[in-house]
Coordinates of C-alpha atoms in Angstrom, one line a residue:
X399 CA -13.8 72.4 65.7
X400 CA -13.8 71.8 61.6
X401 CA -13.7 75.8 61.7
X402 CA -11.0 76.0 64.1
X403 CA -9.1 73.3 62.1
X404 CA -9.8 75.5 58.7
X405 CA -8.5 78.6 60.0
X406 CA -5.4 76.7 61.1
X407 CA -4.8 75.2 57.5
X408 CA -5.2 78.8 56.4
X409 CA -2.9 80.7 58.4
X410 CA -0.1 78.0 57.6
X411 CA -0.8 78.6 53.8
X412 CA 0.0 82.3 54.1
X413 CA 3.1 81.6 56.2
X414 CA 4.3 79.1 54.1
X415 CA 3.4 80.8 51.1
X416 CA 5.6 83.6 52.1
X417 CA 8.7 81.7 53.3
X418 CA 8.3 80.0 49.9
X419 CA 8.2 83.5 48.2
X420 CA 11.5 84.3 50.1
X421 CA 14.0 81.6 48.9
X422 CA 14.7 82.8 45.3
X423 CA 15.5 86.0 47.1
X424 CA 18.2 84.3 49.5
X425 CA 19.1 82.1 47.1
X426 CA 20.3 85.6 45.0
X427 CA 22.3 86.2 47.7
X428 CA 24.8 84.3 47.1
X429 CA 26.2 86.5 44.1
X430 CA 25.7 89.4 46.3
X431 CA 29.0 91.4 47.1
X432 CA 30.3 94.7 49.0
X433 CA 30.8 98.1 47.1
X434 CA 30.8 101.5 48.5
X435 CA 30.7 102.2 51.9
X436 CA 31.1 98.7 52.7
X437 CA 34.5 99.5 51.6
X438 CA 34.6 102.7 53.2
X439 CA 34.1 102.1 56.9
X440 CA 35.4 98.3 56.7
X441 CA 39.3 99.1 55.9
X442 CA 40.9 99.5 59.2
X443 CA 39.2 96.8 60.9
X444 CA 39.7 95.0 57.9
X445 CA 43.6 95.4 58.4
X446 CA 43.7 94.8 62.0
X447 CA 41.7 91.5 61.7
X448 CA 43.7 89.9 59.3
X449 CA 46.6 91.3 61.1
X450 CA 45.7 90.1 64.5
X451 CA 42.8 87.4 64.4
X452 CA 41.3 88.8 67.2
X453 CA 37.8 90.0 67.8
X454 CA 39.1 92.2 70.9
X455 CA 41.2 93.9 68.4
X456 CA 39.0 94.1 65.7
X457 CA 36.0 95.4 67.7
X458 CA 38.5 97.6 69.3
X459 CA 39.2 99.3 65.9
X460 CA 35.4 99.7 65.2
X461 CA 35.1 101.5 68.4
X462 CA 38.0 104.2 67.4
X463 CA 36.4 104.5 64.2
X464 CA 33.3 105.4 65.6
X465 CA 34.9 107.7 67.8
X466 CA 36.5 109.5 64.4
X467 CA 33.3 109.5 62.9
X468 CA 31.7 111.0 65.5
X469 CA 34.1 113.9 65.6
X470 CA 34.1 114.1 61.7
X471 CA 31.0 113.0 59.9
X472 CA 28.0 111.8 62.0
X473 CA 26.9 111.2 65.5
X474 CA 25.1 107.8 65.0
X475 CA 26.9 105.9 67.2
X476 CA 25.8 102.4 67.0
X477 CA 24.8 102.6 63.2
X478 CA 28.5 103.8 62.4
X479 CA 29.8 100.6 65.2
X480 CA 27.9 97.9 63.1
X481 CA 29.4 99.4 59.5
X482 CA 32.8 99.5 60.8
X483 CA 31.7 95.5 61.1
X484 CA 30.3 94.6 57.9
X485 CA 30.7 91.1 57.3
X486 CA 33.5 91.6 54.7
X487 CA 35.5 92.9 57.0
X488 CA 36.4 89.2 58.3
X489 CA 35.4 87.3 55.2
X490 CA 34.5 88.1 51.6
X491 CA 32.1 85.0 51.4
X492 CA 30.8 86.2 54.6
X493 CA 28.9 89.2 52.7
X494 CA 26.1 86.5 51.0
X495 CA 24.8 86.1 54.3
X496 CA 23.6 89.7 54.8
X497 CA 20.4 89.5 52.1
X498 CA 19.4 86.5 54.8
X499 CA 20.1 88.2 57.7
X500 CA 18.0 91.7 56.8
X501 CA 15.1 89.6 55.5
X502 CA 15.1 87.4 59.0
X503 CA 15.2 90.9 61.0
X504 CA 12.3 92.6 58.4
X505 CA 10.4 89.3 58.7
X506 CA 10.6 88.5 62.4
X507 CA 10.2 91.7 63.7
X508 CA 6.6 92.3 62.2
X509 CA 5.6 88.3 63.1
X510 CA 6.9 89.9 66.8
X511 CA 5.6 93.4 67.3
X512 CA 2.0 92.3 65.9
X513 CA 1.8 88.7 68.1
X514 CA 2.3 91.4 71.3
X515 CA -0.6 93.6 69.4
X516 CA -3.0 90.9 68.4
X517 CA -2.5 87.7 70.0
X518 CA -1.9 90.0 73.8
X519 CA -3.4 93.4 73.6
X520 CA -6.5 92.4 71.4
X521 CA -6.9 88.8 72.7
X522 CA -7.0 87.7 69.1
X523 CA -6.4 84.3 67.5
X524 CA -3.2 83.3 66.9
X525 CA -4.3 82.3 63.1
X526 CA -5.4 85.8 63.0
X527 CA -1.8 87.2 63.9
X528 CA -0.2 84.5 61.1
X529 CA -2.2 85.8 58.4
X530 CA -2.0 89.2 59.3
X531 CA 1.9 89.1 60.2
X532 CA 2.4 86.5 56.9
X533 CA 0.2 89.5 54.3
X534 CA 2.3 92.2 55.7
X535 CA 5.7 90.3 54.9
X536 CA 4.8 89.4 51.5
X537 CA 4.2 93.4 50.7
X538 CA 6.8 94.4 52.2
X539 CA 9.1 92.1 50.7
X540 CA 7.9 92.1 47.0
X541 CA 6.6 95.8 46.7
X542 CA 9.6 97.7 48.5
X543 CA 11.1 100.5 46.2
X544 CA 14.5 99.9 45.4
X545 CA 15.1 96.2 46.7
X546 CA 19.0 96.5 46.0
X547 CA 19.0 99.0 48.5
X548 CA 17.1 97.4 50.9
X549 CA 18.1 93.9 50.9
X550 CA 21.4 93.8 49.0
X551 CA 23.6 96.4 49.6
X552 CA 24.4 95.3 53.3
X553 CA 25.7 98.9 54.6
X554 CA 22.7 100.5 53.6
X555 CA 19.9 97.6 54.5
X556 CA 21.0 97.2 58.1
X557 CA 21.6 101.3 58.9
X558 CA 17.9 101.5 57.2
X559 CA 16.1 98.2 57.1
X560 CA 17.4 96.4 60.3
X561 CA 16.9 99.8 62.1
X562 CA 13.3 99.8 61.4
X563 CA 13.1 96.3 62.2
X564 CA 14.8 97.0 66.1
X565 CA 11.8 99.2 65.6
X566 CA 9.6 96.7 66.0
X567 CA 10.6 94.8 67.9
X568 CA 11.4 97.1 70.4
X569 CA 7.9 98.3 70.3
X570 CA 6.9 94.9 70.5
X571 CA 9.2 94.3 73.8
X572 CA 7.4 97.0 75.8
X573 CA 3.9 96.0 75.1
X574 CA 4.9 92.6 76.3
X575 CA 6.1 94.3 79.2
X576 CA 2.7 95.7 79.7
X577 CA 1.2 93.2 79.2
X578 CA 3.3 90.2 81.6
X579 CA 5.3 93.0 83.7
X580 CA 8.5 90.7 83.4
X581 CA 11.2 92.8 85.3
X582 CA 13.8 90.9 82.6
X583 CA 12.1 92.7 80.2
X584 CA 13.5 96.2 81.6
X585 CA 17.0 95.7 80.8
X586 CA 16.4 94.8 76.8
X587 CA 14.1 97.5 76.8
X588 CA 17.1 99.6 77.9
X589 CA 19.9 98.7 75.7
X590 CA 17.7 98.9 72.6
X591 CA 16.6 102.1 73.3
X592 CA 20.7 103.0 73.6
X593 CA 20.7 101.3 70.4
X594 CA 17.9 102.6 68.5
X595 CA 19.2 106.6 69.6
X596 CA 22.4 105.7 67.5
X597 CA 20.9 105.1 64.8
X598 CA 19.2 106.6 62.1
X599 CA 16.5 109.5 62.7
X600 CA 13.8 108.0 60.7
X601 CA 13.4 104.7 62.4
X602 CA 14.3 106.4 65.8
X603 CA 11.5 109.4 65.5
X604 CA 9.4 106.4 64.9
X605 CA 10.3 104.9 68.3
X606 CA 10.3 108.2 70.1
X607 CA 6.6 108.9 69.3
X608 CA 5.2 105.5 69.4
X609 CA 6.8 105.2 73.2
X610 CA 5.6 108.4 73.7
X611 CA 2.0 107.6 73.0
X612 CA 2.2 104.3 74.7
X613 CA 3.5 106.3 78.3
X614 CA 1.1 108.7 77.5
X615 CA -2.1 106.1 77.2
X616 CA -0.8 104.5 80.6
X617 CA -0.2 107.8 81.9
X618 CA -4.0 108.8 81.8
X619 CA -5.1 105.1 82.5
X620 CA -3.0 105.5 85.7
X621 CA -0.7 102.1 85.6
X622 CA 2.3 101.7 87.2
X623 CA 4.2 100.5 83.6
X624 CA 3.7 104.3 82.7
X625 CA 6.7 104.6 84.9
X626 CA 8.9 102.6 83.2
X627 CA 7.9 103.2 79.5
X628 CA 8.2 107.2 80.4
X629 CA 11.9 106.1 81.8
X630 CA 12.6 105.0 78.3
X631 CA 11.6 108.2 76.6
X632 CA 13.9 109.6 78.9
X633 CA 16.4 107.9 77.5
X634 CA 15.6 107.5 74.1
X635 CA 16.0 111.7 74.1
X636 CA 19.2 111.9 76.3
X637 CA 21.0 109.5 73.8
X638 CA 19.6 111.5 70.6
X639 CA 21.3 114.4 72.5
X640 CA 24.1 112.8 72.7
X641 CA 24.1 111.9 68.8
X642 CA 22.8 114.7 67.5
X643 CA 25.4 116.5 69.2
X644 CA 28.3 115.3 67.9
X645 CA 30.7 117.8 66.1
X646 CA 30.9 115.6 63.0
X647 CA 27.5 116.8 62.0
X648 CA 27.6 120.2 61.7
X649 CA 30.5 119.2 59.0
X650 CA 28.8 116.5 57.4
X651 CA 26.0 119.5 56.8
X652 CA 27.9 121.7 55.4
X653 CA 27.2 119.8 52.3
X654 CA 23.4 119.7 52.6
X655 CA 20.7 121.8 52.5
X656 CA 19.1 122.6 56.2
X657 CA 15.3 123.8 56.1
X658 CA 13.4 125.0 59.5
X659 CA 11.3 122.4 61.1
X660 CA 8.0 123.9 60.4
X661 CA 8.3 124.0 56.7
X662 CA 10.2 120.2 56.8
X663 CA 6.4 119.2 59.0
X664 CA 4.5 120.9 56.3
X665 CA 6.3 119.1 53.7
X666 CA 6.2 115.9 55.1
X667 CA 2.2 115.8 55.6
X668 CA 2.0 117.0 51.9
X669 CA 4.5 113.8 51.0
X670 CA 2.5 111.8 53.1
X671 CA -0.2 112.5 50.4
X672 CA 1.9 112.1 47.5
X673 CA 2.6 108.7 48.9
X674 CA -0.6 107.5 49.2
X675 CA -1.1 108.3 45.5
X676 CA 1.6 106.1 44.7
X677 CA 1.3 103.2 47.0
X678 CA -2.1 102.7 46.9
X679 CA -2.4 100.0 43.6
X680 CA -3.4 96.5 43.1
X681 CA -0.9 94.5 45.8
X682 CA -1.8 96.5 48.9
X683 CA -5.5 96.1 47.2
X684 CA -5.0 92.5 47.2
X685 CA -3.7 92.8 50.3
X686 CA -6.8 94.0 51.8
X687 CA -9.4 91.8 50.2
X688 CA -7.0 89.1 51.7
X689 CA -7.1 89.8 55.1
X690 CA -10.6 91.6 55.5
X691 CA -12.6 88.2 56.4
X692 CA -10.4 87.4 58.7
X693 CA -10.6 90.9 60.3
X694 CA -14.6 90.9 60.3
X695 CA -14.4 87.1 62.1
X696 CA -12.0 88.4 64.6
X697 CA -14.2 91.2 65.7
X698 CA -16.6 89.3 67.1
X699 CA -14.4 88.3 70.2
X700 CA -12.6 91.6 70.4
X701 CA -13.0 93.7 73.3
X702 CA -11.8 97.0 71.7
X703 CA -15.1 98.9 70.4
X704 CA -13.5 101.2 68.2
X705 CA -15.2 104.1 68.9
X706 CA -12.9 107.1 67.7
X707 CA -11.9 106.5 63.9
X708 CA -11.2 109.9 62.5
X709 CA -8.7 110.9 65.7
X710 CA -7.4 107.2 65.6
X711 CA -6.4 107.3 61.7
X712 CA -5.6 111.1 61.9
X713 CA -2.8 109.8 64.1
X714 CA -1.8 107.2 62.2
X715 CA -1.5 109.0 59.3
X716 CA 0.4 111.8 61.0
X717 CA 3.0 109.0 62.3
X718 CA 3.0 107.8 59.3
X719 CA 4.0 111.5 57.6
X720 CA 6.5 112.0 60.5
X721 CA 8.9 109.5 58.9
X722 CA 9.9 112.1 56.1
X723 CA 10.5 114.5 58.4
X724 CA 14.2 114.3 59.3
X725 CA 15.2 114.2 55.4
X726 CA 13.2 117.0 54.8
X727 CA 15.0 118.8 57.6
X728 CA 18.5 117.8 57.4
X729 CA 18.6 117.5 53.1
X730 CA 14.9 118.8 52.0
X731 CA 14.1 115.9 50.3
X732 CA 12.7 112.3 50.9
X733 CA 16.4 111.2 51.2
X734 CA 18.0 108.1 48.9
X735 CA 15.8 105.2 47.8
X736 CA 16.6 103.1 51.2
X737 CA 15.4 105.8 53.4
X738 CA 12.0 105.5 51.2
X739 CA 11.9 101.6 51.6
X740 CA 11.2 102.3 55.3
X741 CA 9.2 104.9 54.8
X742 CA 6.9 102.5 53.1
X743 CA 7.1 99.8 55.6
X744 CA 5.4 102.2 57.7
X745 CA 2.6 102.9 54.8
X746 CA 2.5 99.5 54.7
X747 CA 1.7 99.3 58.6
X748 CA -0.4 102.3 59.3
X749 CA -2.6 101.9 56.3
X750 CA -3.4 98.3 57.6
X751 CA -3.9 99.0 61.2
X752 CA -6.2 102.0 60.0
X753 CA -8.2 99.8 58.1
X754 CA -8.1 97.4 60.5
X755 CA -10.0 100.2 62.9
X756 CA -11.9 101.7 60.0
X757 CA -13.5 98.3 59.6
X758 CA -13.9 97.3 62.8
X759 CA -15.7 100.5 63.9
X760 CA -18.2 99.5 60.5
X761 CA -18.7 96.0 62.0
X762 CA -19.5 97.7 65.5
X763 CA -22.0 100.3 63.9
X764 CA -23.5 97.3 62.2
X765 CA -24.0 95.4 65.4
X766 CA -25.3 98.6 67.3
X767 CA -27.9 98.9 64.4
X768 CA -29.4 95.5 64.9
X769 CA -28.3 95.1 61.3
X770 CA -27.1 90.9 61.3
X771 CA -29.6 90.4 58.5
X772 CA -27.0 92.4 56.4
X773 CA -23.6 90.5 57.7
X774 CA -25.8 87.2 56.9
X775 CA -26.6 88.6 53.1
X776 CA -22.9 89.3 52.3
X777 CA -21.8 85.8 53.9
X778 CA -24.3 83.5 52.0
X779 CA -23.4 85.8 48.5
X780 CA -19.7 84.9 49.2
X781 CA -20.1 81.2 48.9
X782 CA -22.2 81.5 46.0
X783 CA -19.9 80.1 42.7
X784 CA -20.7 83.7 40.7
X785 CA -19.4 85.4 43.3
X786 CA -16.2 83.6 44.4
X787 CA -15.3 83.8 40.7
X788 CA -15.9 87.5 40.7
X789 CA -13.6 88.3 43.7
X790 CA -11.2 85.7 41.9
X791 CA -10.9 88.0 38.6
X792 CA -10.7 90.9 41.0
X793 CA -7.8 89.7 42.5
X794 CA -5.8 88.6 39.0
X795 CA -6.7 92.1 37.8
X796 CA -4.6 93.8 41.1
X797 CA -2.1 91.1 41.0
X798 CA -1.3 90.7 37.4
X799 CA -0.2 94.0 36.1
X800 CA 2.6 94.3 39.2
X801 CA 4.1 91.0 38.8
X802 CA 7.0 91.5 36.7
X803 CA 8.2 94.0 39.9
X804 CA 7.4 91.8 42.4
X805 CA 11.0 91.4 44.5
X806 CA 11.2 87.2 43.5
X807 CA 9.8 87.2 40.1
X808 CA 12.7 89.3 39.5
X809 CA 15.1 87.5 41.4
X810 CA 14.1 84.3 39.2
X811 CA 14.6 86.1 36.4
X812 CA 17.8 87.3 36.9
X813 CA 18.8 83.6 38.3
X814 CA 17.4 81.7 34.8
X815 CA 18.7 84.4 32.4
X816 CA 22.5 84.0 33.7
X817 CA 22.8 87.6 34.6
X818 CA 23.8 87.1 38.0
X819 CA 26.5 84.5 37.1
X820 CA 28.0 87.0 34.2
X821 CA 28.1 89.5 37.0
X822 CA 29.9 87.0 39.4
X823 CA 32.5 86.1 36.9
X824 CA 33.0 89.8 36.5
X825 CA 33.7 90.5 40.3
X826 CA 36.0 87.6 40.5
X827 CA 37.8 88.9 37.7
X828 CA 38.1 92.3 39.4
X829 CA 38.9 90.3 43.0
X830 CA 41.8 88.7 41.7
X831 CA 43.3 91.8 40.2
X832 CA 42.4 93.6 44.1
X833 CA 43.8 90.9 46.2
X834 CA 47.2 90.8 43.5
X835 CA 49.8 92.6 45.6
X836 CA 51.9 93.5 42.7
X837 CA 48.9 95.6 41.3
X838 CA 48.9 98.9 42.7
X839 CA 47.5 101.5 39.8
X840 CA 44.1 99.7 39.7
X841 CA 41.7 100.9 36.8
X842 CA 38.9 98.7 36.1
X843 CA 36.4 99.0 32.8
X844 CA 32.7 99.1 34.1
X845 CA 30.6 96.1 34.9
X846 CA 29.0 95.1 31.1
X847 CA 26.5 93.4 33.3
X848 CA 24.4 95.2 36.2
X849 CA 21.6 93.0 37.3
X850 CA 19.1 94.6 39.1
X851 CA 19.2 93.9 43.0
X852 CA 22.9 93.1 42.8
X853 CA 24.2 96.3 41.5
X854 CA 23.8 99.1 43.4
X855 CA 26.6 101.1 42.4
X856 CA 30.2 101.0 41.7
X857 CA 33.5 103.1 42.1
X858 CA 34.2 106.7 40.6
X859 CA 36.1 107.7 37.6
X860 CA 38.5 110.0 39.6
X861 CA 41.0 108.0 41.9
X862 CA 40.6 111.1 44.2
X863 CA 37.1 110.4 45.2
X864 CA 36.7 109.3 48.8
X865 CA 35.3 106.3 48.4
X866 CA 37.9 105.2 45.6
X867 CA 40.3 106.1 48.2
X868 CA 38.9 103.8 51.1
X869 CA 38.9 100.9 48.8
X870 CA 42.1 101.3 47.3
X871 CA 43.3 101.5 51.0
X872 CA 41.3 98.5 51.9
X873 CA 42.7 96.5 49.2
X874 CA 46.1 98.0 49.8
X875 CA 46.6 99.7 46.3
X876 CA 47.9 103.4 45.6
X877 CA 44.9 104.5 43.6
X878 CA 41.6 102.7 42.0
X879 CA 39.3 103.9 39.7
X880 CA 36.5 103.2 36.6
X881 CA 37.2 103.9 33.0
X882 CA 33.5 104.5 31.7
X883 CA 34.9 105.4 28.4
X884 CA 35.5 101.4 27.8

């Protein structure tokens, strides 16, 4: 019972340390502010909103947009729905919401997919889940390339970020399915697969091959859910047809540079590599040593016996590799620095759950071997003082040198240095000029302070450019544009 207790206490720690780790983050938020596409796709249902009030109207607009888009630009139906929404569309305040809104979708949807894998598939504790759900949120939060990308810029966190995390927790839906065979679940299962196949290709190849493989596993062991998971790869492929088929693609690649599929695979499993050489450092170390005694305890109840490692992980890793593909085939590259960020979220996950099997096929061979004496050895050296402050120096040395890039060290700094509120007082200097009606030539010096995070990006120097052009129209202006010369 004292155990039981212990574990509890525990698990709450790592939850609560993360939540904690998350509030300088949010707090940042509130100087956050739209700039490039959030201009772009916002301006007509910008204009009809303020024009009419309505959300009929307003939604209405989005939904012609999307139509235009589709015919011009890209096929993504629901991704281009949701910018044609952003939240500065109806307010501008309304924007500092979105770094709280993508880090409640990136956060919940891992604490959701992995309650349906550990607390339901594996029968595992529910301590075990918080710990594992809480170690994964913490380096995926503070170790993300590119936070401004993924949690700042709105436009570009939810087509990216919130995509992946629909990911999840779509995934997460159909093995509770599986697991209850709730017929309620059916119809979510549904619309998020319509909404996942209008979205990006990243997050949605992800989906396709991870439904695939679940049908596939019911398939052989001849359960009725097969059906209805296989009805869902179905659709998940019918509405890719339908996005991928969209006429505004083949303009959009005009300007990009198509490779065949076999050399964008090859690529991709050699990125996977260069990846791993890059990722793998002192937090996802940490990371690791964190969560392993947890693991090893939670093994001992497990059912699973974890008997084919090298197929197991040779599939993980290939999923994993999979992610790069549709850059490497549409643009042959790894894409901008917010397709990356979800590309490591899966690192993140893959690499865990194959250690996860990795280790738990060790402590299997262990117990096949008769070999307790050695799990006894390693448990009585861990409580000795020598050792404890051993693992403790361990840890410092992996957690000390990444600090300064850790996601909330940086937002404090930018918070206690005053950078953010110089850049504040800049936009709102900017704002009042954009929202003057008498202004219509707009030309605007560049921003003497770009905190990291907050800026992302800002207008061109030719009033011609598109996006200058969509903002100028959005604020109602004849032309905008930056001197960088200033």
């Amino acid at each position: 019972m004292i155990k039981k207790q212990n574990d509890k206490i525990i698990a709450y720690i790592f939850v609560i340390g993360m939540l904690l780790s998350l509030l300088p983050v949010i707090y940042l938020g509130r100087y956050n502010h739209p700039t490039g596409d959030d201009y772009y796709y916002g301006g007509a249902t910008k204009a009809v909103w303020e024009k009419t009030g309505s959300i009929i109207e307003t939604v209405g607009e989005a939904i012609r947009g999307v139509a235009y888009q589709y015919e011009n630009w890209q096929g993504t139906y629901s991704g281009m729905f949701l910018m044609h929404l952003s939240p500065n569309v109806f307010d501008e305040r309304a924007y500092k919401v979105g770094t709280f809104v993508i880090l409640l979708l990136l956060v919940g949807s891992v604490f959701y997919l992995l309650e349906a894998v550990i607390c339901r598939l594996l029968k595992g504790s529910k301590e075990l889940w918080l710990i594992t759900a809480s170690t994964i949120a913490v380096l995926w939060t503070q170790t993300v390339p590119s936070q401004g990308e993924t949690f700042f810029w709105f436009n570009g966190a939810l087509y990216y970020t919130g995509y992946f995390s629909v990911t999840l927790i779509f995934i997460g839906l159909i093995l509770r399915y599986i697991d209850d065979t709730k017929w309620y679940r059916i119809p979510w299962m549904i619309l998020l697969a319509i909404f996942l196949a209008g979205g990006n290709y990243v997050s949605l190849l992800l989906a396709i091959l991870l439904t695939i493989t679940i049908a596939g596993i019911l398939a052989f062991q001849k359960k009725k859910q097969g059906w209805v998971i296989g009805g869902l790869v179905i659709i998940l492929l019918v509405f890719l047809g339908i996005s991928a088929a969209a006429p505004g693609n083949a303009i959009r690649q005009d300007g990009m540079w198509k490779i065949p599929a076999w050399k964008a695979v090859a690529k991709s499993l050699l990125q996977g590599i260069n990846y791993l050489l890059a990722w793998v450092k002192g937090w996802w170390l940490l990371g690791l040593l964190a969560i392993t005694p947890f693991f090893w305890k939670a093994y001992e109840k497990m059912e699973l016996r974890f008997r084919y490692p090298l197929p197991v992980v040779g599939f993980a890793y290939g999923v994993f590799c999979a992610m790069s593909c549709p850059t490497f085939y549409t643009m042959n590259s790894t894409g901008p620095a917010r397709v990356v960020a979800i590309v490591y979220y899966g690192f993140i996950l893959f690499s865990f759950f194959s250690y996860f099997y990795i280790l738990g096929w060790l402590y299997q061979w262990i117990k096949q071997k008769e070999m307790h004496e050695i799990c006894g050895k390693v448990k009585a050296y861990l409580k000795k003082p020598i050792s404890q402050a051993v693992l403790g120096v361990l840890a410092m040395l992996l957690f000390v040198p990444g600090i300064k890039t850790a996601t909330t060290v940086k937002a404090v700094r930018i918070l206690t240095s005053g950078e953010a509120q110089a850049y504040e007082q800049e936009y709102q200097e900017r704002l009042k000029i954009l929202e003057d009606d008498s202004a219509k030539e707009v030309v605007f010096s560049s921003y003497k302070n770009q905190p990291d995070m907050l800026y992302v990006g800002d207008f061109s120097s030719d009033p011609e450019e598109m996006s200058n052009q969509k903002a100028a129209e959005y604020f109602g202006k004849s032309s905008l544009k930056i001197n960088y010369e200033e």
